[in-house]
XYZ file of C-alpha atoms in Angstrom:
123
model
C 1.615 -11.774 1.353
C 1.115 -10.044 4.680
C 3.709 -7.363 3.944
C 2.186 -6.647 0.546
C -1.276 -6.446 2.098
C 0.032 -4.089 4.795
C 1.593 -1.800 2.189
C -1.628 -1.847 0.162
C -3.597 -0.974 3.305
C -1.356 1.952 4.208
C -0.987 3.317 0.685
C -4.617 3.278 -0.490
C -6.719 1.467 2.125
C -6.733 -1.658 -0.044
C -7.330 0.310 -3.233
C -10.268 2.324 -1.898
C -8.505 5.647 -2.434
C -7.643 6.192 -6.090
C -5.855 8.831 -8.079
C -2.484 10.520 -8.042
C -0.821 11.300 -4.752
C 0.515 14.797 -4.160
C 3.943 13.397 -5.133
C 2.627 11.842 -8.360
C 2.404 8.223 -7.189
C -0.435 6.184 -8.612
C -2.290 2.910 -8.344
C -3.219 0.766 -5.354
C 0.435 0.385 -4.357
C 1.294 4.044 -5.112
C 4.117 3.726 -7.628
C 6.025 6.697 -8.946
C 6.182 6.551 -12.775
C 9.938 5.861 -12.916
C 9.650 3.039 -10.380
C 6.729 1.528 -12.281
C 8.791 1.678 -15.478
C 11.427 -0.484 -13.768
C 9.274 -2.958 -11.818
C 5.782 -2.787 -13.265
C 4.186 -4.955 -15.903
C 0.721 -4.220 -17.149
C -1.508 -1.557 -15.615
C -0.374 0.445 -12.574
C -4.044 0.767 -11.552
C -4.710 -2.979 -11.693
C -4.366 -4.449 -8.175
C -2.853 -7.729 -9.415
C -0.262 -5.980 -11.588
C 0.595 -3.419 -8.900
C 0.927 -5.955 -6.082
C 3.141 -8.175 -8.246
C 5.324 -5.147 -9.036
C 5.559 -4.290 -5.339
C 6.734 -7.833 -4.665
C 9.430 -7.503 -7.339
C 10.490 -4.150 -5.880
C 10.722 -5.501 -2.329
C 12.706 -8.535 -3.494
C 15.136 -6.318 -5.413
C 15.691 -4.330 -2.224
C 16.359 -7.195 0.168
C 13.122 -9.074 0.843
C 12.526 -11.523 2.335
C 15.873 -11.642 4.141
C 15.790 -7.978 5.186
C 12.194 -6.797 5.147
C 12.955 -3.607 7.075
C 15.452 -2.504 4.439
C 13.116 -3.445 1.585
C 10.177 -1.570 3.117
C 12.375 1.454 3.826
C 13.408 1.474 0.151
C 9.711 1.447 -0.771
C 9.025 4.455 1.447
C 11.992 5.952 3.326
C 10.292 6.590 6.647
C 10.960 4.688 9.851
C 7.346 5.307 10.896
C 6.158 3.799 7.603
C 8.370 0.734 8.073
C 7.046 0.244 11.598
C 3.427 0.616 10.499
C 3.871 -1.956 7.714
C 5.552 -4.342 10.143
C 2.791 -3.966 12.742
C -0.034 -4.577 10.272
C 1.841 -7.510 8.712
C 2.452 -9.021 12.161
C -1.269 -8.824 12.915
C -2.036 -10.671 9.683
C 0.692 -13.264 10.375
C -0.838 -13.908 13.798
C -4.416 -14.025 12.519
C -5.130 -14.228 8.799
C -8.707 -13.111 9.489
C -7.288 -9.709 10.460
C -6.912 -9.134 6.711
C -10.697 -9.284 6.320
C -11.098 -6.705 9.050
C -8.590 -4.354 7.435
C -10.085 -4.969 4.002
C -13.505 -3.845 5.190
C -12.303 -0.632 6.860
C -14.118 2.444 5.695
C -12.329 5.702 4.944
C -13.297 8.798 6.905
C -11.814 12.241 6.344
C -12.129 15.119 8.774
C -13.051 18.332 6.965
C -13.942 21.795 8.203
C -17.579 20.754 7.726
C -17.179 17.561 9.766
C -16.325 13.927 9.165
C -16.987 12.598 5.666
C -17.204 8.934 4.666
C -15.403 8.518 1.344
C -17.094 6.162 -1.105
C -15.156 3.159 -2.392
C -13.010 4.159 -5.344
C -12.807 7.807 -4.279
C -10.527 9.755 -6.583
C -9.631 13.130 -5.249
């Protein structure tokens, strides 16, 4: 569960940022429509459905035996893989770390200064 939580944290800050990405990904786990068509069941915007689909996707791409490969398939960036691994390791070491990550607020730096985004922001 720690890897799925880490992906959810990185993709949408545990579902706090909503809407389409600039690439067209959607939902709390940021699925592209074609990927959702293959691995999703239910509603891409429903956290339970999206997290289950992410688990199916990771398993199809090598998890749990090769988590690095599975995460890289999810998002082909070595920096992304490392970030997921680091957050997951923190949650493996201390499950209460999840609560800390879950309660993080989202700040965005704009030309007018820092802005706190409300939960469920869709921009």
